[in-house]
Amino acid sequence: QGILNFGTSENKLCFDLLQERLTRPGMNYVESHLLQYSDTVGITSFREAIASFLTAYGKAATPVSPEQIIVMNGCCSIFASLSTVLCDPGDGCLIPTPYYGSINTHIGLYGEIQPIHVPLFSEVTDGEVHPFQLTVEKLETAIQRAMEQV
């Protein structure tokens, strides 16, 4: 149970860690297999590391297998793929706002999915703990609003 936020296209919170890692000696070395097309679901060693991370830090009830992981090159690719596979043309997709606007293009272009915006606000209101909080009530209100427009 929970919500996955696919709306963030750039994470600046860990840039200091990445910068330190990428400036270490030997970072210019590239293994030859990385210079060719990789498996379409992602490099095996990377998927193994993700599975291990999700199992340990995500406290998975059962170990996550690398075969359960597909690596894509950004949130728009993920939305395009998911909308094509999971939805029928004309279906709707709940998207909390604000969000990365190119998602509309990708879900509409490939899956012909209609975005259903779920407004989130910077002001904390009744029943909320922090700004931009996504609640079941906000999701249900957006669904109801979309159903009334059909």
Coordinates of N, CA, C and O in Angstrom, one line a residue:
Q1 N 0.8 -1.2 0.0 CA 0.0 0.0 0.0 C 0.9 1.2 0.0 O 1.9 1.3 0.7
G2 N 0.5 2.2 -0.8 CA 1.3 3.4 -0.8 C 1.2 4.1 -2.1 O 0.5 3.7 -3.1
I3 N 2.0 5.2 -2.3 CA 2.0 6.0 -3.5 C 3.4 6.1 -4.0 O 4.3 6.5 -3.2
L4 N 3.6 5.9 -5.2 CA 4.9 6.1 -5.9 C 4.9 7.4 -6.6 O 4.0 7.7 -7.4
N5 N 5.8 8.3 -6.3 CA 5.8 9.6 -7.0 C 6.7 9.5 -8.2 O 8.0 9.5 -8.1
F6 N 6.1 9.4 -9.4 CA 6.9 9.4 -10.6 C 7.0 10.8 -11.2 O 7.4 10.9 -12.4
G7 N 6.6 11.8 -10.5 CA 6.5 13.1 -11.1 C 7.8 13.9 -10.9 O 7.9 15.0 -11.5
T8 N 8.7 13.4 -10.2 CA 10.0 14.2 -10.0 C 11.0 13.7 -11.1 O 11.3 12.6 -11.1
S9 N 11.4 14.7 -11.9 CA 12.3 14.3 -13.0 C 13.8 14.5 -12.6 O 14.7 14.1 -13.4
E10 N 14.1 15.2 -11.6 CA 15.5 15.5 -11.2 C 15.6 15.5 -9.7 O 14.8 16.1 -9.0
N11 N 16.6 14.9 -9.2 CA 16.8 14.8 -7.8 C 18.1 15.5 -7.4 O 19.2 15.0 -7.7
K12 N 18.0 16.7 -6.9 CA 19.2 17.5 -6.5 C 19.6 17.3 -5.0 O 20.6 17.8 -4.6
L13 N 18.9 16.4 -4.3 CA 19.1 16.2 -2.9 C 20.4 15.4 -2.6 O 21.0 15.5 -1.6
C14 N 20.9 14.6 -3.6 CA 22.1 13.8 -3.3 C 23.2 14.2 -4.3 O 24.1 13.4 -4.5
F15 N 23.2 15.4 -4.8 CA 24.2 15.8 -5.8 C 25.6 15.8 -5.1 O 26.6 15.4 -5.7
D16 N 25.7 16.2 -3.9 CA 27.0 16.2 -3.2 C 27.6 14.8 -3.1 O 28.8 14.6 -3.3
L17 N 26.7 13.8 -2.9 CA 27.2 12.4 -2.9 C 27.6 11.9 -4.2 O 28.7 11.2 -4.4
L18 N 26.8 12.3 -5.2 CA 27.2 11.9 -6.6 C 28.5 12.5 -7.1 O 29.4 11.9 -7.7
Q19 N 28.6 13.8 -6.7 CA 29.8 14.5 -7.1 C 31.1 13.9 -6.5 O 32.1 13.7 -7.2
E20 N 31.0 13.6 -5.2 CA 32.1 13.0 -4.6 C 32.5 11.6 -5.2 O 33.6 11.3 -5.5
R21 N 31.5 10.8 -5.5 CA 31.7 9.5 -6.1 C 32.3 9.6 -7.6 O 33.2 8.9 -8.0
L22 N 31.7 10.6 -8.3 CA 32.1 10.7 -9.7 C 33.5 11.4 -9.9 O 34.1 11.3 -11.0
T23 N 34.0 12.0 -8.8 CA 35.4 12.6 -8.9 C 36.5 11.7 -8.3 O 37.6 12.2 -8.3
R24 N 36.2 10.5 -8.0 CA 37.2 9.6 -7.4 C 38.1 9.1 -8.5 O 37.7 9.1 -9.7
P25 N 39.4 8.8 -8.2 CA 40.3 8.3 -9.2 C 39.7 7.0 -9.8 O 39.1 6.2 -9.1
G26 N 39.9 6.8 -11.0 CA 39.5 5.6 -11.7 C 38.1 5.7 -12.3 O 37.6 4.7 -12.9
M27 N 37.4 6.8 -12.1 CA 36.0 6.9 -12.6 C 36.0 7.1 -14.1 O 34.9 6.9 -14.7
N28 N 37.1 7.3 -14.7 CA 37.2 7.4 -16.2 C 37.2 6.1 -16.8 O 37.1 6.0 -18.1
Y29 N 37.4 5.0 -16.1 CA 37.5 3.7 -16.6 C 36.0 3.2 -16.9 O 35.2 3.3 -16.1
V30 N 35.8 2.7 -18.1 CA 34.5 2.2 -18.5 C 34.7 0.8 -19.0 O 35.5 0.5 -19.9
E31 N 33.9 -0.2 -18.4 CA 34.0 -1.5 -18.8 C 33.5 -1.7 -20.2 O 32.5 -1.0 -20.6
S32 N 34.1 -2.5 -21.0 CA 33.7 -2.6 -22.5 C 32.3 -3.0 -22.7 O 31.7 -2.5 -23.7
H33 N 31.6 -3.8 -21.9 CA 30.2 -4.1 -22.1 C 29.3 -2.9 -21.9 O 28.2 -2.9 -22.4
L34 N 29.8 -1.9 -21.3 CA 28.9 -0.7 -21.1 C 29.0 0.2 -22.3 O 28.2 1.2 -22.4
L35 N 29.8 -0.1 -23.3 CA 29.9 0.7 -24.5 C 29.0 0.1 -25.7 O 29.1 0.5 -26.8
Q36 N 28.3 -0.9 -25.3 CA 27.4 -1.6 -26.3 C 26.0 -1.5 -25.8 O 25.7 -1.2 -24.7
Y37 N 25.0 -1.8 -26.7 CA 23.6 -1.9 -26.3 C 23.5 -2.9 -25.2 O 24.0 -4.0 -25.2
S38 N 22.7 -2.5 -24.1 CA 22.5 -3.4 -23.0 C 21.2 -4.1 -23.2 O 20.4 -3.8 -24.1
D39 N 20.9 -5.0 -22.2 CA 19.7 -5.6 -22.1 C 18.6 -4.6 -22.1 O 18.7 -3.5 -21.4
T40 N 17.5 -4.8 -22.8 CA 16.4 -3.8 -22.9 C 15.7 -3.5 -21.5 O 15.0 -2.5 -21.4
V41 N 15.9 -4.4 -20.6 CA 15.3 -4.1 -19.2 C 16.3 -3.5 -18.3 O 16.0 -3.3 -17.1
G42 N 17.5 -3.3 -18.7 CA 18.5 -2.7 -17.9 C 19.7 -3.6 -17.6 O 19.6 -4.9 -17.8
I43 N 20.8 -3.1 -17.3 CA 22.0 -3.8 -17.1 C 21.8 -4.7 -15.9 O 21.3 -4.3 -14.8
T44 N 22.2 -6.0 -16.0 CA 21.9 -7.0 -15.0 C 22.5 -6.6 -13.6 O 21.8 -6.7 -12.6
S45 N 23.7 -6.1 -13.6 CA 24.4 -5.8 -12.3 C 23.6 -4.6 -11.6 O 23.5 -4.6 -10.4
F46 N 23.1 -3.7 -12.4 CA 22.4 -2.6 -11.9 C 21.0 -3.0 -11.3 O 20.6 -2.6 -10.2
R47 N 20.3 -3.9 -12.0 CA 19.1 -4.4 -11.5 C 19.3 -5.3 -10.3 O 18.5 -5.2 -9.4
E48 N 20.4 -6.0 -10.2 CA 20.7 -6.7 -9.0 C 20.9 -5.8 -7.8 O 20.5 -6.0 -6.7
A49 N 21.6 -4.7 -8.0 CA 21.9 -3.7 -7.0 C 20.6 -3.0 -6.5 O 20.3 -2.8 -5.3
I50 N 19.7 -2.7 -7.5 CA 18.4 -2.1 -7.1 C 17.6 -3.1 -6.3 O 16.9 -2.8 -5.3
A51 N 17.5 -4.4 -6.7 CA 16.8 -5.4 -6.0 C 17.3 -5.6 -4.6 O 16.5 -5.6 -3.6
S52 N 18.6 -5.6 -4.4 CA 19.2 -5.7 -3.1 C 18.8 -4.5 -2.2 O 18.5 -4.6 -1.1
F53 N 18.9 -3.3 -2.8 CA 18.6 -2.1 -2.1 C 17.1 -2.1 -1.7 O 16.8 -1.8 -0.5
L54 N 16.2 -2.4 -2.6 CA 14.8 -2.4 -2.3 C 14.5 -3.5 -1.2 O 13.6 -3.3 -0.4
T55 N 15.1 -4.6 -1.3 CA 14.9 -5.7 -0.3 C 15.3 -5.2 1.1 O 14.6 -5.4 2.1
A56 N 16.5 -4.6 1.2 CA 17.1 -4.2 2.5 C 16.4 -3.0 3.0 O 15.9 -3.0 4.1
Y57 N 16.4 -1.9 2.2 CA 16.0 -0.6 2.7 C 14.5 -0.4 2.6 O 13.9 0.4 3.3
G58 N 13.9 -1.1 1.6 CA 12.4 -1.0 1.4 C 11.7 -2.0 2.4 O 10.5 -2.0 2.4
K59 N 12.5 -2.8 3.1 CA 11.9 -3.8 4.0 C 10.8 -4.6 3.4 O 9.7 -4.8 3.9
A60 N 11.2 -5.2 2.2 CA 10.3 -6.0 1.4 C 9.9 -7.3 2.2 O 10.8 -7.9 2.9
A61 N 8.7 -7.7 2.2 CA 8.2 -8.9 2.9 C 8.9 -10.1 2.3 O 9.2 -11.1 3.1
T62 N 9.2 -10.1 1.0 CA 10.0 -11.2 0.4 C 11.0 -10.5 -0.5 O 10.9 -9.4 -0.9
P63 N 12.2 -11.2 -0.6 CA 13.3 -10.6 -1.4 C 12.8 -10.2 -2.8 O 12.1 -10.9 -3.5
V64 N 13.2 -9.0 -3.2 CA 13.0 -8.5 -4.6 C 14.0 -9.1 -5.5 O 15.2 -9.2 -5.2
S65 N 13.5 -9.7 -6.6 CA 14.4 -10.3 -7.6 C 14.8 -9.4 -8.7 O 13.9 -8.5 -9.1
P66 N 16.0 -9.4 -9.2 CA 16.3 -8.6 -10.4 C 15.4 -8.7 -11.5 O 15.2 -7.8 -12.3
E67 N 14.8 -9.9 -11.7 CA 13.9 -10.2 -12.8 C 12.6 -9.3 -12.6 O 11.8 -9.2 -13.6
Q68 N 12.3 -8.8 -11.4 CA 11.2 -8.0 -11.2 C 11.4 -6.5 -11.4 O 10.5 -5.7 -11.3
I69 N 12.7 -6.2 -11.8 CA 13.1 -4.8 -12.0 C 13.3 -4.5 -13.5 O 13.9 -5.3 -14.2
I70 N 12.7 -3.4 -13.9 CA 13.0 -2.9 -15.3 C 13.5 -1.5 -15.1 O 12.9 -0.7 -14.5
V71 N 14.6 -1.2 -15.7 CA 15.2 0.1 -15.7 C 14.9 0.9 -16.9 O 15.1 0.4 -18.0
M72 N 14.4 2.1 -16.8 CA 14.1 3.0 -17.9 C 14.8 4.3 -17.7 O 15.3 4.6 -16.7
N73 N 14.8 5.1 -18.8 CA 15.7 6.3 -18.7 C 14.9 7.6 -18.3 O 15.3 8.7 -18.6
G74 N 13.9 7.5 -17.5 CA 13.2 8.7 -17.0 C 11.8 8.5 -16.8 O 11.2 7.5 -17.2
C75 N 11.2 9.4 -16.1 CA 9.8 9.3 -15.7 C 8.8 9.3 -16.9 O 7.8 8.6 -16.9
C76 N 9.2 10.0 -18.0 CA 8.3 10.0 -19.1 C 8.3 8.7 -19.8 O 7.2 8.2 -20.3
S77 N 9.4 8.0 -19.9 CA 9.5 6.7 -20.5 C 8.6 5.7 -19.7 O 8.0 4.9 -20.2
I78 N 8.7 5.9 -18.4 CA 8.0 5.0 -17.5 C 6.5 5.2 -17.7 O 5.7 4.3 -17.9
F79 N 6.0 6.5 -17.7 CA 4.6 6.8 -17.9 C 4.1 6.3 -19.3 O 3.0 5.8 -19.4
A80 N 4.9 6.5 -20.3 CA 4.5 6.1 -21.6 C 4.4 4.6 -21.7 O 3.4 4.1 -22.2
S81 N 5.3 3.8 -21.1 CA 5.2 2.4 -21.1 C 4.0 1.9 -20.3 O 3.2 1.0 -20.7
L82 N 3.9 2.4 -19.1 CA 2.8 2.0 -18.2 C 1.4 2.3 -18.8 O 0.5 1.5 -18.8
S83 N 1.3 3.5 -19.4 CA 0.0 3.9 -20.0 C -0.4 3.0 -21.2 O -1.5 2.7 -21.4
T84 N 0.6 2.6 -21.9 CA 0.4 1.7 -23.1 C 0.0 0.3 -22.7 O -0.9 -0.3 -23.2
V85 N 0.7 -0.2 -21.6 CA 0.5 -1.6 -21.2 C -0.8 -1.7 -20.3 O -1.5 -2.7 -20.4
L86 N -1.0 -0.8 -19.4 CA -2.0 -0.9 -18.4 C -3.3 -0.3 -18.7 O -4.3 -0.7 -18.1
C87 N -3.4 0.6 -19.6 CA -4.6 1.4 -19.9 C -5.1 1.1 -21.3 O -4.4 0.8 -22.2
D88 N -6.4 1.4 -21.4 CA -7.0 1.4 -22.7 C -7.1 2.9 -23.2 O -7.2 3.8 -22.4
P89 N -7.2 3.1 -24.5 CA -7.3 4.5 -25.0 C -8.6 5.1 -24.4 O -9.6 4.5 -24.3
G90 N -8.4 6.4 -23.9 CA -9.5 7.1 -23.3 C -9.5 7.0 -21.8 O -10.3 7.7 -21.1
D91 N -8.8 6.0 -21.2 CA -8.7 5.9 -19.8 C -8.1 7.2 -19.2 O -7.5 7.9 -19.9
G92 N -8.2 7.3 -17.9 CA -7.7 8.4 -17.2 C -6.5 8.0 -16.2 O -6.5 6.8 -15.8
C93 N -5.7 8.9 -15.9 CA -4.5 8.6 -15.0 C -4.5 9.8 -14.0 O -4.4 11.0 -14.4
L94 N -4.6 9.4 -12.7 CA -4.5 10.4 -11.7 C -3.1 11.0 -11.5 O -2.1 10.2 -11.4
I95 N -2.9 12.3 -11.7 CA -1.6 12.9 -11.6 C -1.6 14.0 -10.6 O -2.3 15.1 -10.8
P96 N -1.0 13.9 -9.4 CA -0.9 15.0 -8.5 C -0.2 16.2 -9.1 O 0.8 16.0 -9.8
T97 N -0.7 17.4 -8.8 CA -0.1 18.6 -9.3 C 0.5 19.4 -8.1 O 0.0 19.3 -7.0
P98 N 1.6 20.1 -8.3 CA 2.3 20.3 -9.6 C 3.1 19.1 -10.0 O 3.5 18.2 -9.1
Y99 N 3.4 18.9 -11.3 CA 4.2 17.8 -11.8 C 4.9 18.2 -13.0 O 4.8 19.3 -13.6
Y100 N 5.7 17.3 -13.5 CA 6.5 17.5 -14.7 C 5.5 17.4 -15.9 O 5.0 16.4 -16.3
G101 N 5.3 18.5 -16.6 CA 4.3 18.7 -17.6 C 4.4 17.8 -18.8 O 3.5 17.5 -19.5
S102 N 5.6 17.3 -19.2 CA 5.8 16.5 -20.3 C 5.1 15.1 -20.2 O 5.0 14.4 -21.1
I103 N 4.8 14.8 -18.9 CA 4.1 13.5 -18.7 C 2.8 13.5 -19.5 O 2.4 12.5 -20.1
N104 N 2.1 14.6 -19.6 CA 0.8 14.7 -20.4 C 1.1 14.2 -21.9 O 0.3 13.4 -22.4
T105 N 2.1 14.7 -22.5 CA 2.4 14.4 -23.8 C 2.7 12.9 -24.0 O 2.2 12.3 -24.9
H106 N 3.4 12.3 -23.1 CA 3.8 10.9 -23.3 C 2.7 10.0 -23.0 O 2.5 9.0 -23.7
I107 N 1.8 10.2 -22.0 CA 0.7 9.3 -21.8 C -0.4 9.5 -22.9 O -1.1 8.6 -23.2
G108 N -0.5 10.7 -23.4 CA -1.5 11.0 -24.4 C -1.0 10.5 -25.8 O -1.8 9.9 -26.5
L109 N 0.2 10.6 -26.1 CA 0.8 10.2 -27.4 C 0.7 8.7 -27.6 O 0.3 8.2 -28.6
Y110 N 1.2 8.0 -26.6 CA 1.3 6.5 -26.8 C 0.1 5.8 -26.3 O -0.3 4.8 -27.0
G111 N -0.5 6.2 -25.2 CA -1.6 5.4 -24.6 C -2.9 6.0 -24.8 O -3.9 5.5 -24.5
E112 N -2.9 7.3 -25.3 CA -4.2 8.1 -25.5 C -4.9 8.2 -24.2 O -6.1 8.0 -24.1
I113 N -4.1 8.4 -23.1 CA -4.7 8.5 -21.7 C -5.0 10.0 -21.4 O -4.2 10.9 -21.8
Q114 N -6.0 10.2 -20.7 CA -6.4 11.5 -20.2 C -5.8 11.8 -18.9 O -6.1 11.0 -17.9
P115 N -5.1 12.9 -18.7 CA -4.6 13.2 -17.3 C -5.8 13.7 -16.4 O -6.6 14.5 -16.9
I116 N -5.8 13.2 -15.2 CA -6.8 13.7 -14.2 C -6.0 14.3 -13.1 O -5.3 13.6 -12.4
H117 N -6.0 15.6 -13.1 CA -5.2 16.3 -12.1 C -5.7 16.3 -10.7 O -6.9 16.4 -10.5
V118 N -4.8 16.0 -9.8 CA -5.1 16.0 -8.3 C -4.4 17.2 -7.7 O -3.2 17.1 -7.4
P119 N -5.1 18.3 -7.5 CA -4.4 19.5 -7.0 C -3.8 19.3 -5.6 O -4.5 18.9 -4.7
L120 N -2.6 19.7 -5.4 CA -1.9 19.7 -4.1 C -1.5 21.1 -3.9 O -1.1 21.8 -4.8
F121 N -1.5 21.5 -2.6 CA -1.3 23.0 -2.3 C -0.1 23.1 -1.3 O 0.1 22.3 -0.5
S122 N 0.5 24.3 -1.4 CA 1.6 24.6 -0.5 C 1.2 24.9 0.9 O 1.9 24.8 1.8
E123 N -0.1 25.4 1.0 CA -0.6 25.7 2.3 C -1.1 24.4 3.0 O -1.8 23.6 2.4
V124 N -0.8 24.2 4.3 CA -1.3 23.0 5.0 C -2.7 23.3 5.4 O -3.0 24.4 6.0
T125 N -3.6 22.4 5.1 CA -5.0 22.6 5.4 C -5.5 21.5 6.5 O -4.6 20.7 6.9
D126 N -6.7 21.5 6.8 CA -7.2 20.6 7.8 C -6.9 19.2 7.5 O -7.1 18.7 6.3
G127 N -6.4 18.4 8.4 CA -6.2 17.0 8.2 C -4.8 16.7 7.6 O -4.5 15.5 7.3
E128 N -4.1 17.7 7.2 CA -2.8 17.5 6.5 C -1.7 17.8 7.5 O -1.8 18.5 8.5
V129 N -0.5 17.1 7.3 CA 0.6 17.3 8.1 C 1.7 18.2 7.5 O 2.4 18.9 8.2
H130 N 1.8 18.1 6.2 CA 2.8 18.9 5.5 C 2.3 19.4 4.1 O 1.3 19.0 3.6
P131 N 3.0 20.4 3.5 CA 2.5 21.0 2.2 C 2.6 19.9 1.2 O 3.3 18.9 1.2
F132 N 1.7 20.1 0.1 CA 1.6 19.2 -1.0 C 1.3 17.7 -0.6 O 1.8 16.8 -1.3
Q133 N 0.6 17.6 0.5 CA 0.2 16.2 0.9 C -0.9 15.6 0.1 O -1.9 16.2 -0.2
L134 N -0.6 14.4 -0.4 CA -1.6 13.6 -1.2 C -2.4 12.8 -0.2 O -1.8 12.0 0.6
T135 N -3.7 12.9 -0.3 CA -4.6 12.1 0.5 C -5.6 11.3 -0.3 O -5.8 11.7 -1.5
V136 N -6.2 10.3 0.3 CA -7.2 9.5 -0.3 C -8.4 10.4 -0.7 O -8.9 10.3 -1.8
E137 N -8.7 11.4 0.1 CA -9.8 12.3 -0.1 C -9.6 13.1 -1.4 O -10.5 13.3 -2.2
K138 N -8.3 13.6 -1.6 CA -8.0 14.4 -2.8 C -8.1 13.5 -4.0 O -8.6 13.9 -5.1
L139 N -7.7 12.2 -3.9 CA -7.7 11.3 -5.1 C -9.2 11.0 -5.4 O -9.6 11.1 -6.6
E140 N -10.0 10.8 -4.4 CA -11.4 10.5 -4.6 C -12.2 11.7 -5.2 O -13.0 11.5 -6.1
T141 N -11.8 12.9 -4.8 CA -12.4 14.1 -5.3 C -12.1 14.3 -6.8 O -13.0 14.6 -7.6
A142 N -10.8 14.0 -7.1 CA -10.4 14.1 -8.5 C -11.1 13.1 -9.4 O -11.6 13.4 -10.5
I143 N -11.3 11.9 -8.9 CA -12.0 10.8 -9.7 C -13.4 11.2 -9.9 O -14.0 11.1 -11.0
Q144 N -14.1 11.7 -8.8 CA -15.5 12.1 -8.9 C -15.6 13.3 -9.9 O -16.5 13.3 -10.7
R145 N -14.7 14.3 -9.9 CA -14.8 15.4 -10.8 C -14.6 14.9 -12.2 O -15.3 15.3 -13.1
A146 N -13.7 13.9 -12.5 CA -13.5 13.4 -13.8 C -14.7 12.6 -14.3 O -15.1 12.7 -15.5
M147 N -15.4 11.9 -13.4 CA -16.6 11.1 -13.8 C -17.7 12.0 -14.1 O -18.5 11.7 -15.0
E148 N -17.8 13.2 -13.5 CA -18.9 14.1 -13.8 C -18.7 14.8 -15.2 O -19.6 15.2 -15.8
Q149 N -17.4 14.8 -15.6 CA -17.1 15.5 -16.9 C -17.3 14.5 -18.1 O -17.3 15.0 -19.2
V150 N -17.5 13.3 -17.8 CA -17.7 12.3 -18.9 C -19.1 12.3 -19.5 O -20.1 12.6 -18.9

